[in-house]
Amino acid sequence: MVTELRIGIIGLGARSAIAENLAKTGIGAHLVGGADPDPQMRARAARAFGEHLAWVEDTDQLLAAGIDAAIVTSPDDTHEAITCALLEAGAAVYLEKPIAITIEGADRVLETAYRTGTPLYVGHNMRHMAVVRTLRDVIRQGTIGEVKAIWCRHFVGNGGDYYFKDWHADRSRTTGLLLQKAAHDIDVMNWLSDSVPARVVAMGDLMVYGSLTDRAPRPGQLMQDWFSFDNWPPESLTGLNPTIDVEDMSMLLMRQASGVMVSYEQCHFTPDYWRNYTVIGTRGRAENFGDGQGGVVRVWTHRRGYDAKGDIEIPIRGDARGHDDADIATMAEFLRFVLNGEPTDTTPLGAREAVAAGVLATRSLRNHNTPYDVPRVRPELAAYFEDNQRRAARLRGA
């Protein structure tokens, strides 16, 4: 029986910092090292986590170090191959979203986890954000009746720095930001509606960053090296990725399998950075103002004219620094799942459904706004993940 997990991290870029959360969970796990083909990234990780740990070039070398599980934070286009290799080797996986950048890739990851019985967890951390859980509580308590519509406006005020100065701006690495970025919100709206996308259609364009000509590769740099609120207005940005062929404005419509109607708007050149969800039911609606500490969820349950306050106001507790608190909760959930087989709020199947909708929405906006039906996985696969992978071999020996 394993009581202290040996964890490796693959991909030592910006998101590798979530490995710091292992110690913050208070659950038996420790970092033994990480892998990245870039020596500059390995050097940065050694400075951040400790020179004494094993910093190697590839997945095979990290597996040879004797890991029980791995955190995968490599670029999106590598998720599928790396995760499948880890699962085949029997190493449990915490995979950063998205699960893959194609539907076929996502399905391959699920099939590999199913066949090998190796535990798979996808870090859709927003299911652990206080704003999302507050909205879900309002829904589950029946306060607004039966959910019929969910709208999300995503103001990505940091979009230029976050997504247009490195590989995120290259569709060959991400498919597009209606997958890479929106997978978070599609997953949230699936969870809030307790359903999955059945049909999608989208519209979008590269409206600002495509015309900017100051481009430069950034070897050895990470987002925190160039990020600044002073990088404003958007057309003044410099040092953008040499390839920019993803949209910076996207709008998505979805009909869920349950009949719930969903809309999502994403803009990467707003001055502010936050998400606004509106959930409309048969007996009221709920909406968040701010999405972290200091924000509120307001609920309207009576007919009237304009009323900014609503009938109920619920403070949002936690997440003062974006999704840091949610990242810790997500890591803790992963460790409890691997060690004890405990049920999880995030699901690999849900991660796949978000990717499927994002892929087809991106195809729609690039193909004359053609609507597409979202395919489902085979029933046996769905049942396996809906049952919390109970056939999976637990490292605790259960």
mmCIF file of C-alpha atoms in Angstrom:
data_model
loop_
_atom_site.group_PDB
_atom_site.id
_atom_site.type_symbol
_atom_site.label_atom_id
_atom_site.label_comp_id
_atom_site.label_asym_id
_atom_site.label_seq_id
_atom_site.Cartn_x
_atom_site.Cartn_y
_atom_site.Cartn_z
ATOM 1 C CA MET A 1 0.000 0.000 0.000
ATOM 2 C CA VAL A 2 1.340 3.414 -1.007
ATOM 3 C CA THR A 3 0.858 6.101 1.655
ATOM 4 C CA GLU A 4 3.208 8.764 0.253
ATOM 5 C CA LEU A 5 2.972 9.382 -3.487
ATOM 6 C CA ARG A 6 6.111 10.126 -5.483
ATOM 7 C CA ILE A 7 5.070 12.780 -7.987
ATOM 8 C CA GLY A 8 6.803 14.012 -11.133
ATOM 9 C CA ILE A 9 5.841 16.989 -13.261
ATOM 10 C CA ILE A 10 6.051 17.013 -17.049
ATOM 11 C CA GLY A 11 6.252 20.380 -18.760
ATOM 12 C CA LEU A 12 8.134 22.962 -16.699
ATOM 13 C CA GLY A 13 6.516 26.114 -18.053
ATOM 14 C CA ALA A 14 4.227 28.599 -16.324
ATOM 15 C CA ARG A 15 1.618 26.133 -15.039
ATOM 16 C CA SER A 16 4.225 23.839 -13.480
ATOM 17 C CA ALA A 17 3.913 26.100 -10.435
ATOM 18 C CA ILE A 18 0.842 24.095 -9.406
ATOM 19 C CA ALA A 19 3.259 21.435 -8.136
ATOM 20 C CA GLU A 20 3.795 23.785 -5.183
ATOM 21 C CA ASN A 21 0.268 22.828 -4.122
ATOM 22 C CA LEU A 22 1.331 19.277 -3.268
ATOM 23 C CA ALA A 23 2.709 20.458 0.073
ATOM 24 C CA LYS A 24 -0.234 22.804 0.658
ATOM 25 C CA THR A 25 -2.769 19.953 0.554
ATOM 26 C CA GLY A 26 -1.403 18.236 3.648
ATOM 27 C CA ILE A 27 -1.926 14.881 1.893
ATOM 28 C CA GLY A 28 0.849 12.312 1.505
ATOM 29 C CA ALA A 29 2.697 13.301 -1.661
ATOM 30 C CA HIS A 30 5.989 14.898 -2.595
ATOM 31 C CA LEU A 31 7.697 16.065 -5.754
ATOM 32 C CA VAL A 32 10.657 14.003 -6.949
ATOM 33 C CA GLY A 33 11.466 15.943 -10.121
ATOM 34 C CA GLY A 34 10.270 16.887 -13.558
ATOM 35 C CA ALA A 35 10.821 16.603 -17.281
ATOM 36 C CA ASP A 36 11.137 19.165 -20.063
ATOM 37 C CA PRO A 37 13.144 19.055 -23.310
ATOM 38 C CA ASP A 38 14.194 22.692 -22.841
ATOM 39 C CA PRO A 39 17.312 23.025 -20.632
ATOM 40 C CA GLN A 40 16.344 26.586 -19.719
ATOM 41 C CA MET A 41 13.023 25.368 -18.338
ATOM 42 C CA ARG A 42 14.792 22.633 -16.380
ATOM 43 C CA ALA A 43 17.129 25.217 -14.911
ATOM 44 C CA ARG A 44 14.200 27.440 -13.894
ATOM 45 C CA ALA A 45 12.446 24.497 -12.250
ATOM 46 C CA ALA A 46 15.586 23.520 -10.367
ATOM 47 C CA ARG A 47 15.833 27.029 -8.950
ATOM 48 C CA ALA A 48 12.139 27.041 -8.020
ATOM 49 C CA PHE A 49 11.748 23.537 -6.580
ATOM 50 C CA GLY A 50 15.262 22.455 -5.629
ATOM 51 C CA GLU A 51 18.491 21.497 -7.348
ATOM 52 C CA HIS A 52 18.483 18.136 -5.546
ATOM 53 C CA LEU A 53 15.427 16.854 -7.441
ATOM 54 C CA ALA A 54 15.588 14.926 -10.719
ATOM 55 C CA TRP A 55 15.317 17.328 -13.665
ATOM 56 C CA VAL A 56 15.338 15.288 -16.873
ATOM 57 C CA GLU A 57 14.552 15.652 -20.571
ATOM 58 C CA ASP A 58 11.637 13.304 -21.202
ATOM 59 C CA THR A 59 8.835 11.178 -19.810
ATOM 60 C CA ASP A 60 10.764 7.903 -19.956
ATOM 61 C CA GLN A 61 13.572 9.330 -17.839
ATOM 62 C CA LEU A 62 11.084 10.612 -15.288
ATOM 63 C CA LEU A 63 9.350 7.231 -15.128
ATOM 64 C CA ALA A 64 12.751 5.662 -14.512
ATOM 65 C CA ALA A 65 13.049 7.846 -11.411
ATOM 66 C CA GLY A 66 10.259 5.756 -9.887
ATOM 67 C CA ILE A 67 7.217 8.023 -9.842
ATOM 68 C CA ASP A 68 3.761 6.881 -8.746
ATOM 69 C CA ALA A 69 1.956 9.722 -10.497
ATOM 70 C CA ALA A 70 2.623 12.677 -12.774
ATOM 71 C CA ILE A 71 1.298 16.191 -13.196
ATOM 72 C CA VAL A 72 1.174 17.081 -16.903
ATOM 73 C CA THR A 73 1.502 20.818 -17.579
ATOM 74 C CA SER A 74 3.168 20.667 -20.981
ATOM 75 C CA PRO A 75 1.790 22.560 -24.024
ATOM 76 C CA ASP A 76 -1.663 21.445 -25.100
ATOM 77 C CA ASP A 77 -0.589 19.661 -28.285
ATOM 78 C CA THR A 78 1.552 17.263 -26.224
ATOM 79 C CA HIS A 79 -1.136 16.268 -23.703
ATOM 80 C CA GLU A 80 -2.450 13.275 -25.613
ATOM 81 C CA ALA A 81 0.853 11.488 -26.262
ATOM 82 C CA ILE A 82 2.390 12.187 -22.857
ATOM 83 C CA THR A 83 -0.721 11.183 -20.927
ATOM 84 C CA CYS A 84 -1.202 7.959 -22.866
ATOM 85 C CA ALA A 85 2.451 7.014 -22.269
ATOM 86 C CA LEU A 86 2.078 7.616 -18.536
ATOM 87 C CA LEU A 87 -1.156 5.646 -18.327
ATOM 88 C CA GLU A 88 0.415 2.746 -20.214
ATOM 89 C CA ALA A 89 3.287 2.792 -17.703
ATOM 90 C CA GLY A 90 0.862 2.641 -14.776
ATOM 91 C CA ALA A 91 1.515 6.162 -13.492
ATOM 92 C CA ALA A 92 -1.606 8.007 -12.334
ATOM 93 C CA VAL A 93 -2.076 11.313 -14.143
ATOM 94 C CA TYR A 94 -3.126 14.814 -13.158
ATOM 95 C CA LEU A 95 -3.611 16.407 -16.592
ATOM 96 C CA GLU A 96 -3.996 20.140 -17.023
ATOM 97 C CA LYS A 97 -6.939 21.072 -19.222
ATOM 98 C CA PRO A 98 -7.627 20.643 -22.052
ATOM 99 C CA ILE A 99 -7.471 16.855 -22.141
ATOM 100 C CA ALA A 100 -6.350 17.112 -25.807
ATOM 101 C CA ILE A 101 -6.745 19.462 -28.786
ATOM 102 C CA THR A 102 -8.876 17.124 -30.919
ATOM 103 C CA ILE A 103 -11.920 14.961 -30.236
ATOM 104 C CA GLU A 104 -10.001 11.919 -31.438
ATOM 105 C CA GLY A 105 -7.133 12.746 -29.088
ATOM 106 C CA ALA A 106 -9.451 13.182 -26.113
ATOM 107 C CA ASP A 107 -11.146 9.879 -26.874
ATOM 108 C CA ARG A 108 -7.775 8.141 -27.158
ATOM 109 C CA VAL A 109 -6.824 9.380 -23.683
ATOM 110 C CA LEU A 110 -10.117 8.093 -22.243
ATOM 111 C CA GLU A 111 -9.776 4.745 -24.008
ATOM 112 C CA THR A 112 -6.229 4.337 -22.719
ATOM 113 C CA ALA A 113 -7.283 5.072 -19.147
ATOM 114 C CA TYR A 114 -10.180 2.623 -19.503
ATOM 115 C CA ARG A 115 -8.052 -0.165 -20.959
ATOM 116 C CA THR A 116 -5.146 0.182 -18.526
ATOM 117 C CA GLY A 117 -7.179 0.940 -15.421
ATOM 118 C CA THR A 118 -4.680 3.654 -14.488
ATOM 119 C CA PRO A 119 -6.264 6.595 -12.629
ATOM 120 C CA LEU A 120 -6.780 9.702 -14.778
ATOM 121 C CA TYR A 121 -7.708 13.133 -13.441
ATOM 122 C CA VAL A 122 -8.154 16.303 -15.509
ATOM 123 C CA GLY A 123 -7.593 19.558 -13.637
ATOM 124 C CA HIS A 124 -10.735 21.503 -14.476
ATOM 125 C CA ASN A 125 -10.115 23.664 -11.428
ATOM 126 C CA MET A 126 -13.054 26.004 -11.997
ATOM 127 C CA ARG A 127 -15.402 23.367 -10.569
ATOM 128 C CA HIS A 128 -13.671 24.227 -7.293
ATOM 129 C CA MET A 129 -13.913 28.012 -7.637
ATOM 130 C CA ALA A 130 -16.166 29.594 -5.024
ATOM 131 C CA VAL A 131 -18.190 31.535 -7.598
ATOM 132 C CA VAL A 132 -19.048 28.368 -9.523
ATOM 133 C CA ARG A 133 -19.868 26.358 -6.429
ATOM 134 C CA THR A 134 -22.063 29.178 -5.133
ATOM 135 C CA LEU A 135 -24.021 29.254 -8.388
ATOM 136 C CA ARG A 136 -24.336 25.472 -8.293
ATOM 137 C CA ASP A 137 -25.617 25.587 -4.719
ATOM 138 C CA VAL A 138 -28.301 28.109 -5.735
ATOM 139 C CA ILE A 139 -29.363 25.784 -8.554
ATOM 140 C CA ARG A 140 -29.354 22.609 -6.454
ATOM 141 C CA GLN A 141 -31.381 24.282 -3.703
ATOM 142 C CA GLY A 142 -34.134 24.944 -6.243
ATOM 143 C CA THR A 143 -34.073 28.684 -5.610
ATOM 144 C CA ILE A 144 -34.420 29.600 -9.303
ATOM 145 C CA GLY A 145 -36.435 26.571 -10.396
ATOM 146 C CA GLU A 146 -35.470 24.413 -13.365
ATOM 147 C CA VAL A 147 -32.486 25.763 -15.291
ATOM 148 C CA LYS A 148 -33.334 26.719 -18.878
ATOM 149 C CA ALA A 149 -30.478 29.001 -19.974
ATOM 150 C CA ILE A 150 -26.892 29.843 -19.028
ATOM 151 C CA TRP A 151 -24.972 32.805 -20.437
ATOM 152 C CA CYS A 152 -21.290 33.522 -19.913
ATOM 153 C CA ARG A 153 -19.400 36.676 -20.856
ATOM 154 C CA HIS A 154 -15.650 36.256 -20.526
ATOM 155 C CA PHE A 155 -13.654 39.465 -20.459
ATOM 156 C CA VAL A 156 -10.069 38.311 -21.032
ATOM 157 C CA GLY A 157 -8.352 41.597 -20.256
ATOM 158 C CA ASN A 158 -4.947 39.925 -19.986
ATOM 159 C CA GLY A 159 -5.448 38.072 -23.245
ATOM 160 C CA GLY A 160 -2.653 39.774 -25.166
ATOM 161 C CA ASP A 161 -0.039 38.774 -22.594
ATOM 162 C CA TYR A 162 -1.574 35.403 -21.738
ATOM 163 C CA TYR A 163 -2.307 34.029 -25.197
ATOM 164 C CA PHE A 164 -0.688 36.017 -27.992
ATOM 165 C CA LYS A 165 2.979 36.071 -26.988
ATOM 166 C CA ASP A 166 3.697 32.337 -27.027
ATOM 167 C CA TRP A 167 2.500 29.014 -28.459
ATOM 168 C CA HIS A 168 -1.135 29.639 -27.452
ATOM 169 C CA ALA A 169 -1.485 31.916 -30.510
ATOM 170 C CA ASP A 170 -0.702 29.056 -32.922
ATOM 171 C CA ARG A 171 -3.738 26.969 -33.871
ATOM 172 C CA SER A 172 -1.518 23.965 -34.631
ATOM 173 C CA ARG A 173 -0.668 23.914 -30.908
ATOM 174 C CA THR A 174 -4.141 24.641 -29.478
ATOM 175 C CA THR A 175 -6.832 24.316 -32.203
ATOM 176 C CA GLY A 176 -8.051 27.723 -30.987
ATOM 177 C CA LEU A 177 -8.933 29.729 -27.905
ATOM 178 C CA LEU A 178 -12.562 28.666 -28.149
ATOM 179 C CA LEU A 179 -11.122 25.322 -27.084
ATOM 180 C CA GLN A 180 -8.008 26.238 -25.089
ATOM 181 C CA LYS A 181 -9.564 29.020 -23.024
ATOM 182 C CA ALA A 182 -13.272 28.271 -23.307
ATOM 183 C CA ALA A 183 -12.895 24.634 -22.208
ATOM 184 C CA HIS A 184 -13.002 25.986 -18.643
ATOM 185 C CA ASP A 185 -16.347 27.699 -19.113
ATOM 186 C CA ILE A 186 -17.921 25.026 -21.291
ATOM 187 C CA ASP A 187 -17.134 22.540 -18.530
ATOM 188 C CA VAL A 188 -18.601 24.876 -15.901
ATOM 189 C CA MET A 189 -21.814 25.392 -17.863
ATOM 190 C CA ASN A 190 -22.109 21.650 -18.468
ATOM 191 C CA TRP A 191 -21.786 21.142 -14.702
ATOM 192 C CA LEU A 192 -24.283 23.874 -13.853
ATOM 193 C CA SER A 193 -26.792 22.535 -16.369
ATOM 194 C CA ASP A 194 -26.092 18.919 -15.382
ATOM 195 C CA SER A 195 -25.919 18.070 -19.072
ATOM 196 C CA VAL A 196 -23.611 17.941 -22.096
ATOM 197 C CA PRO A 197 -23.515 19.826 -25.416
ATOM 198 C CA ALA A 198 -25.633 18.318 -28.176
ATOM 199 C CA ARG A 199 -25.302 20.969 -30.911
ATOM 200 C CA VAL A 200 -22.962 23.948 -31.311
ATOM 201 C CA VAL A 201 -22.546 26.918 -33.619
ATOM 202 C CA ALA A 202 -20.074 29.778 -33.340
ATOM 203 C CA MET A 203 -18.830 33.013 -34.830
ATOM 204 C CA GLY A 204 -15.462 34.664 -34.284
ATOM 205 C CA ASP A 205 -12.560 36.576 -35.767
ATOM 206 C CA LEU A 206 -8.985 37.735 -35.221
ATOM 207 C CA MET A 207 -9.870 41.392 -34.788
ATOM 208 C CA VAL A 208 -6.888 43.086 -33.083
ATOM 209 C CA TYR A 209 -3.720 41.067 -32.567
ATOM 210 C CA GLY A 210 -3.453 39.740 -36.104
ATOM 211 C CA SER A 211 -2.604 43.205 -37.442
ATOM 212 C CA LEU A 212 0.225 43.845 -34.962
ATOM 213 C CA THR A 213 3.626 43.446 -36.574
ATOM 214 C CA ASP A 214 6.067 43.483 -33.649
ATOM 215 C CA ARG A 215 6.695 39.733 -33.391
ATOM 216 C CA ALA A 216 9.541 37.851 -31.718
ATOM 217 C CA PRO A 217 10.254 34.360 -30.390
ATOM 218 C CA ARG A 218 10.808 34.210 -26.625
ATOM 219 C CA PRO A 219 13.158 31.291 -25.903
ATOM 220 C CA GLY A 220 13.599 30.594 -22.219
ATOM 221 C CA GLN A 221 10.859 33.033 -21.201
ATOM 222 C CA LEU A 222 7.534 32.445 -19.471
ATOM 223 C CA MET A 223 4.407 34.569 -19.284
ATOM 224 C CA GLN A 224 5.378 36.129 -15.971
ATOM 225 C CA ASP A 225 8.503 37.533 -17.640
ATOM 226 C CA TRP A 226 6.495 39.822 -19.933
ATOM 227 C CA PHE A 227 3.163 40.274 -18.147
ATOM 228 C CA SER A 228 2.234 43.795 -17.028
ATOM 229 C CA PHE A 229 -0.965 45.804 -16.606
ATOM 230 C CA ASP A 230 0.986 48.594 -18.270
ATOM 231 C CA ASN A 231 0.779 46.669 -21.548
ATOM 232 C CA TRP A 232 -2.184 48.747 -22.730
ATOM 233 C CA PRO A 233 -3.890 49.522 -25.064
ATOM 234 C CA PRO A 234 -3.907 46.214 -26.958
ATOM 235 C CA GLU A 235 -2.634 47.692 -30.227
ATOM 236 C CA SER A 236 0.521 48.857 -28.415
ATOM 237 C CA LEU A 237 1.657 45.329 -27.534
ATOM 238 C CA THR A 238 5.084 44.221 -28.730
ATOM 239 C CA GLY A 239 6.938 40.929 -28.880
ATOM 240 C CA LEU A 240 3.957 38.884 -30.016
ATOM 241 C CA ASN A 241 4.281 35.282 -31.146
ATOM 242 C CA PRO A 242 5.599 34.953 -34.714
ATOM 243 C CA THR A 243 2.519 32.870 -35.604
ATOM 244 C CA ILE A 244 -0.882 34.311 -34.705
ATOM 245 C CA ASP A 245 -3.793 32.494 -36.309
ATOM 246 C CA VAL A 246 -6.303 32.003 -33.474
ATOM 247 C CA GLU A 247 -9.318 34.225 -32.889
ATOM 248 C CA ASP A 248 -9.270 36.978 -30.263
ATOM 249 C CA MET A 249 -13.085 37.348 -30.306
ATOM 250 C CA SER A 250 -15.454 34.366 -30.241
ATOM 251 C CA MET A 251 -19.151 33.766 -29.624
ATOM 252 C CA LEU A 252 -20.649 30.328 -29.076
ATOM 253 C CA LEU A 253 -24.210 29.018 -28.900
ATOM 254 C CA MET A 254 -24.967 25.523 -27.574
ATOM 255 C CA ARG A 255 -28.055 23.424 -27.040
ATOM 256 C CA GLN A 256 -27.514 20.902 -24.276
ATOM 257 C CA ALA A 257 -28.780 17.335 -24.434
ATOM 258 C CA SER A 258 -31.261 18.348 -21.715
ATOM 259 C CA GLY A 259 -32.579 21.224 -23.831
ATOM 260 C CA VAL A 260 -30.848 23.960 -21.803
ATOM 261 C CA MET A 261 -29.655 26.817 -24.029
ATOM 262 C CA VAL A 262 -26.103 28.114 -23.516
ATOM 263 C CA SER A 263 -24.218 31.129 -24.832
ATOM 264 C CA TYR A 264 -20.568 32.075 -24.371
ATOM 265 C CA GLU A 265 -18.684 35.194 -25.435
ATOM 266 C CA GLN A 266 -14.907 35.564 -25.171
ATOM 267 C CA CYS A 267 -12.914 38.746 -25.890
ATOM 268 C CA HIS A 268 -9.139 39.044 -25.464
ATOM 269 C CA PHE A 269 -8.794 42.825 -25.680
ATOM 270 C CA THR A 270 -11.053 44.110 -22.902
ATOM 271 C CA PRO A 271 -9.563 46.343 -20.176
ATOM 272 C CA ASP A 272 -10.912 44.141 -17.365
ATOM 273 C CA TYR A 273 -10.406 40.443 -16.623
ATOM 274 C CA TRP A 274 -13.286 38.420 -15.177
ATOM 275 C CA ARG A 275 -16.187 36.121 -15.994
ATOM 276 C CA ASN A 276 -19.874 36.857 -15.672
ATOM 277 C CA TYR A 277 -22.322 33.945 -15.548
ATOM 278 C CA THR A 278 -26.094 34.327 -15.711
ATOM 279 C CA VAL A 279 -28.223 31.271 -14.928
ATOM 280 C CA ILE A 280 -31.925 31.558 -15.756
ATOM 281 C CA GLY A 281 -34.475 29.147 -14.353
ATOM 282 C CA THR A 282 -38.242 28.836 -14.368
ATOM 283 C CA ARG A 283 -38.527 30.683 -11.030
ATOM 284 C CA GLY A 284 -35.655 33.136 -11.036
ATOM 285 C CA ARG A 285 -32.133 33.852 -12.130
ATOM 286 C CA ALA A 286 -28.658 34.091 -10.584
ATOM 287 C CA GLU A 287 -25.714 36.194 -11.730
ATOM 288 C CA ASN A 288 -22.212 36.816 -10.403
ATOM 289 C CA PHE A 289 -20.564 40.221 -10.158
ATOM 290 C CA GLY A 290 -16.855 39.623 -9.783
ATOM 291 C CA ASP A 291 -15.584 36.065 -9.770
ATOM 292 C CA GLY A 292 -13.389 36.016 -6.662
ATOM 293 C CA GLN A 293 -13.078 37.333 -3.119
ATOM 294 C CA GLY A 294 -15.055 40.572 -2.815
ATOM 295 C CA GLY A 295 -17.527 39.641 -5.528
ATOM 296 C CA VAL A 296 -21.113 38.500 -5.052
ATOM 297 C CA VAL A 297 -23.743 36.232 -6.550
ATOM 298 C CA ARG A 298 -27.132 37.937 -6.757
ATOM 299 C CA VAL A 299 -30.422 36.109 -7.138
ATOM 300 C CA TRP A 300 -33.764 37.458 -8.410
ATOM 301 C CA THR A 301 -36.881 35.464 -7.513
ATOM 302 C CA HIS A 302 -39.733 37.963 -7.943
ATOM 303 C CA ARG A 303 -41.117 39.849 -10.916
ATOM 304 C CA ARG A 304 -40.220 43.567 -11.098
ATOM 305 C CA GLY A 305 -38.496 46.239 -13.166
ATOM 306 C CA TYR A 306 -34.792 47.009 -12.971
ATOM 307 C CA ASP A 307 -33.324 46.168 -9.576
ATOM 308 C CA ALA A 308 -29.535 45.913 -9.317
ATOM 309 C CA LYS A 309 -29.518 44.174 -5.927
ATOM 310 C CA GLY A 310 -32.025 41.373 -6.448
ATOM 311 C CA ASP A 311 -33.654 39.386 -3.645
ATOM 312 C CA ILE A 312 -30.596 37.536 -2.340
ATOM 313 C CA GLU A 313 -26.919 38.506 -2.270
ATOM 314 C CA ILE A 314 -24.290 35.866 -1.503
ATOM 315 C CA PRO A 315 -20.664 36.946 -0.935
ATOM 316 C CA ILE A 316 -17.984 35.025 -2.829
ATOM 317 C CA ARG A 317 -15.461 33.670 -0.323
ATOM 318 C CA GLY A 318 -11.921 32.778 -1.388
ATOM 319 C CA ASP A 319 -10.129 32.927 -4.754
ATOM 320 C CA ALA A 320 -8.738 36.362 -3.943
ATOM 321 C CA ARG A 321 -5.899 35.729 -6.407
ATOM 322 C CA GLY A 322 -7.786 34.207 -9.326
ATOM 323 C CA HIS A 323 -8.059 30.438 -8.988
ATOM 324 C CA ASP A 324 -5.214 29.808 -6.516
ATOM 325 C CA ASP A 325 -7.564 28.377 -3.876
ATOM 326 C CA ALA A 326 -9.275 26.249 -6.507
ATOM 327 C CA ASP A 327 -5.890 24.945 -7.666
ATOM 328 C CA ILE A 328 -5.143 23.696 -4.150
ATOM 329 C CA ALA A 329 -8.586 22.092 -3.818
ATOM 330 C CA THR A 330 -8.185 20.440 -7.214
ATOM 331 C CA MET A 331 -4.779 19.007 -6.314
ATOM 332 C CA ALA A 332 -6.140 17.704 -3.019
ATOM 333 C CA GLU A 333 -9.031 16.037 -4.830
ATOM 334 C CA PHE A 334 -6.585 14.351 -7.225
ATOM 335 C CA LEU A 335 -4.458 12.986 -4.391
ATOM 336 C CA ARG A 336 -7.468 11.673 -2.458
ATOM 337 C CA PHE A 337 -8.755 10.046 -5.637
ATOM 338 C CA VAL A 338 -5.473 8.265 -6.348
ATOM 339 C CA LEU A 339 -4.738 7.245 -2.756
ATOM 340 C CA ASN A 340 -8.239 6.350 -1.583
ATOM 341 C CA GLY A 341 -10.471 6.165 -4.645
ATOM 342 C CA GLU A 342 -12.596 9.047 -3.362
ATOM 343 C CA PRO A 343 -15.184 10.467 -5.799
ATOM 344 C CA THR A 344 -14.299 13.659 -7.659
ATOM 345 C CA ASP A 345 -16.232 16.682 -8.855
ATOM 346 C CA THR A 346 -14.069 16.978 -11.963
ATOM 347 C CA THR A 347 -14.300 14.160 -14.498
ATOM 348 C CA PRO A 348 -12.242 13.100 -17.525
ATOM 349 C CA LEU A 349 -15.518 12.534 -19.368
ATOM 350 C CA GLY A 350 -16.560 16.105 -18.634
ATOM 351 C CA ALA A 351 -13.170 17.289 -19.872
ATOM 352 C CA ARG A 352 -13.727 15.395 -23.110
ATOM 353 C CA GLU A 353 -17.186 16.911 -23.566
ATOM 354 C CA ALA A 354 -15.720 20.408 -23.180
ATOM 355 C CA VAL A 355 -13.074 19.646 -25.811
ATOM 356 C CA ALA A 356 -15.632 18.160 -28.205
ATOM 357 C CA ALA A 357 -17.774 21.288 -27.992
ATOM 358 C CA GLY A 358 -14.743 23.568 -28.313
ATOM 359 C CA VAL A 359 -13.354 21.732 -31.336
ATOM 360 C CA LEU A 360 -16.670 21.786 -33.187
ATOM 361 C CA ALA A 361 -17.387 25.396 -32.233
ATOM 362 C CA THR A 362 -13.997 26.357 -33.651
ATOM 363 C CA ARG A 363 -14.771 24.402 -36.807
ATOM 364 C CA SER A 364 -18.095 26.224 -37.016
ATOM 365 C CA LEU A 365 -16.643 29.729 -36.773
ATOM 366 C CA ARG A 366 -14.054 28.866 -39.436
ATOM 367 C CA ASN A 367 -16.613 27.228 -41.710
ATOM 368 C CA HIS A 368 -19.304 29.869 -42.340
ATOM 369 C CA ASN A 369 -20.893 29.393 -38.885
ATOM 370 C CA THR A 370 -22.092 25.904 -39.716
ATOM 371 C CA PRO A 371 -23.793 24.132 -36.775
ATOM 372 C CA TYR A 372 -22.459 20.728 -35.688
ATOM 373 C CA ASP A 373 -23.836 17.894 -33.592
ATOM 374 C CA VAL A 374 -21.502 16.786 -30.797
ATOM 375 C CA PRO A 375 -20.680 13.049 -30.828
ATOM 376 C CA ARG A 376 -20.760 10.987 -27.653
ATOM 377 C CA VAL A 377 -18.305 8.350 -26.466
ATOM 378 C CA ARG A 378 -19.317 4.685 -26.440
ATOM 379 C CA PRO A 379 -21.625 3.743 -23.532
ATOM 380 C CA GLU A 380 -19.096 1.498 -21.756
ATOM 381 C CA LEU A 381 -16.567 4.308 -21.671
ATOM 382 C CA ALA A 382 -19.096 6.812 -20.352
ATOM 383 C CA ALA A 383 -20.236 4.387 -17.650
ATOM 384 C CA TYR A 384 -16.653 3.783 -16.500
ATOM 385 C CA PHE A 385 -15.937 7.449 -15.890
ATOM 386 C CA GLU A 386 -19.395 8.207 -14.526
ATOM 387 C CA ASP A 387 -18.678 5.495 -11.936
ATOM 388 C CA ASN A 388 -15.483 7.286 -10.818
ATOM 389 C CA GLN A 389 -13.183 4.771 -12.576
ATOM 390 C CA ARG A 390 -13.937 2.220 -9.863
ATOM 391 C CA ARG A 391 -12.243 -0.538 -11.869
ATOM 392 C CA ALA A 392 -9.015 1.501 -11.851
ATOM 393 C CA ALA A 393 -6.099 0.044 -9.910
ATOM 394 C CA ARG A 394 -5.714 2.164 -6.807
ATOM 395 C CA LEU A 395 -2.182 2.779 -5.639
ATOM 396 C CA ARG A 396 -3.439 2.240 -2.108
ATOM 397 C CA GLY A 397 -4.008 -1.404 -3.042
ATOM 398 C CA ALA A 398 -7.818 -1.341 -2.872
#
